[in-house]
Amino acid sequence: MRVLAVAVSALLACAGAQAQTLIPPAAIQTAVQLREQALADRTGWQVVESLTTEVGPRMAGSEADARAVAWAEEKFVQLGFDRVWTEPVTFPKWERRSESARVVGAFAQPLQITALGGSPGGQIEAEVVRFADLAALQAAPAGSLAGKIAFVDYRMLAARDGSGYGPGSAVRSKGPSEAIRKGAIGFVMRSAGTDSHRVPHTGITRFDEGLTPIPAAALSVPDADQLSRLLERGPVQLALALDCGWDGQYTSHNVIGEITGSQRPEEVVVIGGHLDSWDLGTGAVDDGAGVAITMAAGHLIGKLPTAPKRTIRVVAFANEEQGLWGGKVYAANRAGAGELERQVIAAESDFGAGRIYAFNTGSPDPAGSRAATAQIAEVLAPLGIELAADKGGPGPDISPLAAIGGAWGWLAQDGSDYFHLHHTADDTLDKIDPAALAQNVAAYTVFAWLAAQAEGDFGTTPKNP
Amino acid sequence: MRVLAVAVSALLACAGAQAQTLIPPAAIQTAVQLREQALADRTGWQVVESLTTEVGPRMAGSEADARAVAWAEEKFVQLGFDRVWTEPVTFPKWERRSESARVVGAFAQPLQITALGGSPGGQIEAEVVRFADLAALQAAPAGSLAGKIAFVDYRMLAARDGSGYGPGSAVRSKGPSEAIRKGAIGFVMRSAGTDSHRVPHTGITRFDEGLTPIPAAALSVPDADQLSRLLERGPVQLALALDCGWDGQYTSHNVIGEITGSQRPEEVVVIGGHLDSWDLGTGAVDDGAGVAITMAAGHLIGKLPTAPKRTIRVVAFANEEQGLWGGKVYAANRAGAGELERQVIAAESDFGAGRIYAFNTGSPDPAGSRAATAQIAEVLAPLGIELAADKGGPGPDISPLAAIGGAWGWLAQDGSDYFHLHHTADDTLDKIDPAALAQNVAAYTVFAWLAAQAEGDFGTTPKNP
């Protein structure tokens, strides 16, 4: 504990005279025990195995969405959470029925594609015009793609922190609307992915107001290579057939399990993942892992002989994939009920199942929690996790809460291979390393427990909407 | 050359007094030059890029089969072969139109499958009975699978020499007939593959005489894992819908390019690969690579200032995948025309695009060619290729020729990852390493050139049919 004391003293010196949130030594000792126990525990694996096997793919609004909600309620009960409840989340339902693409003409052949979430259906056959990236499409003259299919061939790069996804996903979110503005009747893109398999990457797209949506799809990486090679030989005519689209509203649920606090039960430490997945895989790394990691963390804290001071709340968020619907409802409901101040800190695991390598917290008023953050980091350090001051941010479903003043925790996972699998058929259980998953559970258990025991807050400061 | 001379002397001593085929020193010198030239040459890559891009998938009997034949004829001409010809190969045509599978009931979800080649179509829904391997299915009591779907869950092992494929492919070739004998109405198997992607492995199956064929399909490896986990939870009902089947006869062609020999043009050294592929991928490693390696080898020999003594014959065989149809026709036609004795030696590249690590030759009368084989091996050695005496055998399309007495060459490729890709959608150009491909071209160039220059034969001895 000596090293820790020195570190905290230094932080206090830096922070000046402001009162610091601190974690009592007894809580630290328990955290060390929890950490070692979690590393040897199989609960996280069992939970993700159960979800991906028994429910499988669970796209928001699908038949399996309701089964996933029922699964989560039952799993929380099985794992000993003492309060299990749901909150409704309503959103438009998008369906994928069938999809195919083929090159026609002299080099006729099928190409593997998948519709982007939100795409309308349609059958078109047109010449393909390739753009190296989104900027090149944006630079095309208005009307220049009249009657054509735009193809954005941007190759996403792999990175531990997933930083390649920003430009990769921008092609998906902005490309179709840009293509429409240039006159295109269809849009295809090289998948926002880093693998080399015939598994196209889906994901939500949106069409800007006032535009008439066009069929939009992603090619697998080898198929984008192929289309690019074909285009080197001359004009390519592509036939695209998508049967998909929006169909009414659907109400799913955020599913919530709690380990009730013994001293300040109304104050909650929120951890979670999202319960929905895309339909192509079984949602193992996105985001069965996040649900399992945080359910297991809550379970391990719940098994302690003494309850945490604050409530540990594990949230399995509804429909993250199509627009953070569950996260937005969670934040709006807390704000609406005047509970925002009681959201002590919140963290979502939604970046796969790779080992956590960095940790930080943040809030509108972070100065007072720097010492407690350093204390948590000291307990995380043996897991190979470094304190990354001034880095990170809230997970996707936490971002609506953070936007209105909620404090967030950031436990950064190694995402080097996350985009090999993300939003593809290949997102299946075999891609999860049980030891790495247990390291995640250990980290979330330590984080949630220590945040619940901290004397003082993490800087949650409700903002006026 | 001193080392070589010593090695050959030793072999001559071992072989006793029998006359040995020998390769003249000038031919060895040219082979060394060809080897280095081939390593720096891009022809092999350009050929496989062209075939997989411009023709793409080319299942025997499909529309693309005819395009592949036209492509091969044109490519031989482009590459300077001085005689290009075809021989017709007629076979039954099998078509794949659509295929799907889903678990029904409480754990409803789709599973990724592909029909086995030769399977009939059909829509069935039945309980699945799992067997760990083919022996377990064979041991089931007759009639015990009445109304059920048999599932053979045998996990194929990866090996450099592909030795895992024997038991893996036996499940595919024998499993469906065994299942029928036990009363099953459908058959599914864990793919004979070593990957972990959602790409099921197809491949031909056959139904024993007198049995009524049943729908037969392979699950991808992760889907077999999933089905196995579901079965641990209780009975599983599977709906299988295959639209596929035999539909008449089709005539394709072996496509043959020759570099005509200057001294004994009627004697041929045969190298080749098979032109057809399965329909799921673009047939890069199976067997665009083999066609490209051997076309490039013939091309490099053809560019020499002096023609080889014997003819170099490169054969792009028709329909290997569904029963060695092209190889059988090639052998039958040579026998029918009394040309069998003139087939000096034959080798097929059909095990991917990994580096060659071993070499040998064989024939009904191998003693006389041991010295020449050792001479060839000496020139191959700098490529990382070892002489593997008493090992190897003819490639698939060479085996009918070998069965009637033809000598064969064996250039063993590293197949450690071949069964990650074999017969799947993932068999695409990006999986080929251009440097490894060039090493293959160098080896085939050396082999074909030296066999054409050898004084004496390699033991071809026509057998009475």
mmCIF file of C-alpha atoms in Angstrom, chain A residues 46 49-50 52-57 63-64 67 105-110 112 196-199 222 225-226 229-230 232-233 279-282 421 424-431, chain B residues 46 49-50 52-57 63-64 67 105-110 112 196-199 222 225-226 229-230 232-233 279-282 421 424-431:
data_model
loop_
_atom_site.group_PDB
_atom_site.id
_atom_site.type_symbol
_atom_site.label_atom_id
_atom_site.label_comp_id
_atom_site.label_asym_id
_atom_site.label_seq_id
_atom_site.Cartn_x
_atom_site.Cartn_y
_atom_site.Cartn_z
ATOM 1 C CA GLN A 46 -20.735 -19.310 -19.145
ATOM 2 C CA GLU A 49 -21.804 -19.129 -24.085
ATOM 3 C CA SER A 50 -25.418 -19.208 -22.931
ATOM 4 C CA THR A 52 -24.762 -16.781 -28.058
ATOM 5 C CA THR A 53 -25.887 -20.415 -28.074
ATOM 6 C CA GLU A 54 -29.439 -20.205 -26.780
ATOM 7 C CA VAL A 55 -30.496 -16.934 -28.336
ATOM 8 C CA GLY A 56 -27.923 -16.625 -31.100
ATOM 9 C CA PRO A 57 -28.362 -13.686 -33.478
ATOM 10 C CA GLU A 63 -38.203 -12.443 -32.962
ATOM 11 C CA ALA A 64 -34.973 -13.139 -31.081
ATOM 12 C CA ARG A 67 -36.071 -14.008 -26.412
ATOM 13 C CA GLY A 105 -21.435 -9.434 -68.686
ATOM 14 C CA ALA A 106 -18.197 -11.007 -69.844
ATOM 15 C CA PHE A 107 -16.808 -11.550 -66.342
ATOM 16 C CA ALA A 108 -20.123 -12.618 -64.779
ATOM 17 C CA GLN A 109 -19.847 -13.773 -61.188
ATOM 18 C CA PRO A 110 -21.541 -13.384 -57.821
ATOM 19 C CA GLN A 112 -20.752 -11.379 -51.469
ATOM 20 C CA SER A 196 -9.728 -11.143 -45.427
ATOM 21 C CA HIS A 197 -12.766 -13.409 -45.382
ATOM 22 C CA ARG A 198 -15.965 -13.582 -47.420
ATOM 23 C CA VAL A 199 -17.955 -12.079 -44.567
ATOM 24 C CA PRO A 222 -12.061 -10.042 -50.889
ATOM 25 C CA ASP A 225 -10.629 -6.471 -54.042
ATOM 26 C CA GLN A 226 -12.302 -8.409 -56.846
ATOM 27 C CA ARG A 229 -9.583 -5.624 -60.118
ATOM 28 C CA LEU A 230 -12.526 -5.983 -62.499
ATOM 29 C CA GLU A 232 -9.134 -2.043 -63.806
ATOM 30 C CA ARG A 233 -10.189 -4.040 -66.869
ATOM 31 C CA ASP A 279 -28.228 -10.635 -37.401
ATOM 32 C CA LEU A 280 -25.301 -12.118 -39.323
ATOM 33 C CA GLY A 281 -23.299 -13.586 -36.429
ATOM 34 C CA THR A 282 -24.270 -14.635 -32.928
ATOM 35 C CA LEU A 421 -15.302 -9.848 -36.734
ATOM 36 C CA THR A 424 -20.109 -10.078 -39.601
ATOM 37 C CA ALA A 425 -21.220 -13.697 -39.655
ATOM 38 C CA ASP A 426 -17.853 -14.497 -38.087
ATOM 39 C CA ASP A 427 -18.775 -12.905 -34.755
ATOM 40 C CA THR A 428 -19.199 -16.224 -32.960
ATOM 41 C CA LEU A 429 -18.242 -17.697 -29.607
ATOM 42 C CA ASP A 430 -15.069 -19.423 -30.791
ATOM 43 C CA LYS A 431 -13.486 -15.997 -31.313
ATOM 44 C CA GLN B 46 -0.530 -12.808 -63.465
ATOM 45 C CA GLU B 49 -4.971 -13.222 -61.069
ATOM 46 C CA SER B 50 -6.426 -13.350 -64.563
ATOM 47 C CA THR B 52 -9.736 -15.888 -60.673
ATOM 48 C CA THR B 53 -10.724 -12.347 -61.626
ATOM 49 C CA GLU B 54 -12.011 -12.736 -65.153
ATOM 50 C CA VAL B 55 -13.665 -16.132 -64.844
ATOM 51 C CA GLY B 56 -14.076 -16.342 -61.072
ATOM 52 C CA PRO B 57 -15.976 -19.396 -59.783
ATOM 53 C CA GLU B 63 -21.872 -21.283 -67.571
ATOM 54 C CA ALA B 64 -18.395 -20.307 -66.352
ATOM 55 C CA ARG B 67 -15.617 -19.371 -70.241
ATOM 56 C CA GLY B 105 -37.993 -24.250 -31.542
ATOM 57 C CA ALA B 106 -36.874 -22.498 -28.376
ATOM 58 C CA PHE B 107 -33.356 -21.760 -29.611
ATOM 59 C CA ALA B 108 -34.382 -20.862 -33.182
ATOM 60 C CA GLN B 109 -31.539 -19.582 -35.338
ATOM 61 C CA PRO B 110 -30.052 -19.981 -38.798
ATOM 62 C CA GLN B 112 -24.576 -21.739 -42.267
ATOM 63 C CA SER B 196 -12.838 -21.058 -37.806
ATOM 64 C CA HIS B 197 -14.925 -18.996 -40.210
ATOM 65 C CA ARG B 198 -18.550 -19.094 -41.325
ATOM 66 C CA VAL B 199 -17.568 -20.637 -44.639
ATOM 67 C CA PRO B 222 -18.432 -22.472 -35.981
ATOM 68 C CA ASP B 225 -19.667 -26.029 -32.733
ATOM 69 C CA GLN B 226 -23.005 -24.288 -32.248
ATOM 70 C CA ARG B 229 -23.565 -27.000 -27.966
ATOM 71 C CA LEU B 230 -27.297 -26.905 -28.678
ATOM 72 C CA GLU B 232 -25.831 -30.651 -25.129
ATOM 73 C CA ARG B 233 -28.972 -28.806 -24.000
ATOM 74 C CA ASP B 279 -18.661 -22.545 -57.059
ATOM 75 C CA LEU B 280 -18.333 -20.934 -53.628
ATOM 76 C CA GLY B 281 -14.944 -19.241 -54.020
ATOM 77 C CA THR B 282 -12.988 -18.145 -57.067
ATOM 78 C CA LEU B 421 -9.741 -22.449 -47.640
ATOM 79 C CA THR B 424 -15.049 -22.630 -49.443
ATOM 80 C CA ALA B 425 -16.068 -19.098 -50.361
ATOM 81 C CA ASP B 426 -12.748 -18.023 -48.838
ATOM 82 C CA ASP B 427 -10.702 -19.573 -51.649
ATOM 83 C CA THR B 428 -9.836 -16.231 -53.239
ATOM 84 C CA LEU B 429 -6.755 -14.590 -54.745
ATOM 85 C CA ASP B 430 -5.728 -12.699 -51.608
ATOM 86 C CA LYS B 431 -4.871 -16.029 -49.957
#
